[in-house]
Amino acid sequence: FVFEINSSVTRTCIHRIESNNQYPKNGTRLAVIGWGVLISGTLYLPEILQQTQVFAIDDQNPICLNSIENTELQFCAGLFEDSCQGDSGGPIFQWTGQYWEQVGIVSYG
């Protein structure tokens, strides 16, 4: 893939987290981007960077209990959409009202 740097490409703002109570609140809309496999069980990789909307989920929710190992370092997100296999290590963003801010790193994608 060839990337063209232009005026729509900018740096990532990183959210400073002092404690786990500063993670996105339950129900907060988040965005995940990545180049992961689109069809499970295949090696079909997209030619265009993919984006999907996910939501922060309370870490005591049954769907999160088996995937969160350390609530001081991790938060759970998903629901209707999810990241793709191969998206792990990529960013998860929250809209601040003025700009996108990276609030985490995708894992278990």
CSV table of N, CA and C in Angstrom, one decimal, residues 8 26 39 53 62 65:
chain,number,residue,atom,x,y,z
A,8,SER,N,-5.2,16.3,5.2
A,8,SER,CA,-6.2,15.7,6.0
A,8,SER,C,-5.6,14.6,6.9
A,26,ASN,N,-19.6,3.9,30.4
A,26,ASN,CA,-20.5,2.9,29.8
A,26,ASN,C,-21.4,3.6,28.8
A,39,ILE,N,-13.3,-10.8,6.4
A,39,ILE,CA,-14.1,-12.0,6.4
A,39,ILE,C,-13.4,-13.0,7.2
A,53,GLN,N,-18.0,1.9,14.4
A,53,GLN,CA,-18.4,2.5,15.7
A,53,GLN,C,-18.6,1.4,16.7
A,62,PRO,N,-21.5,-9.2,31.7
A,62,PRO,CA,-21.1,-10.6,31.5
A,62,PRO,C,-20.3,-10.8,30.2
A,65,LEU,N,-16.5,-9.9,31.2
A,65,LEU,CA,-15.9,-10.5,32.3
A,65,LEU,C,-14.7,-11.5,31.9
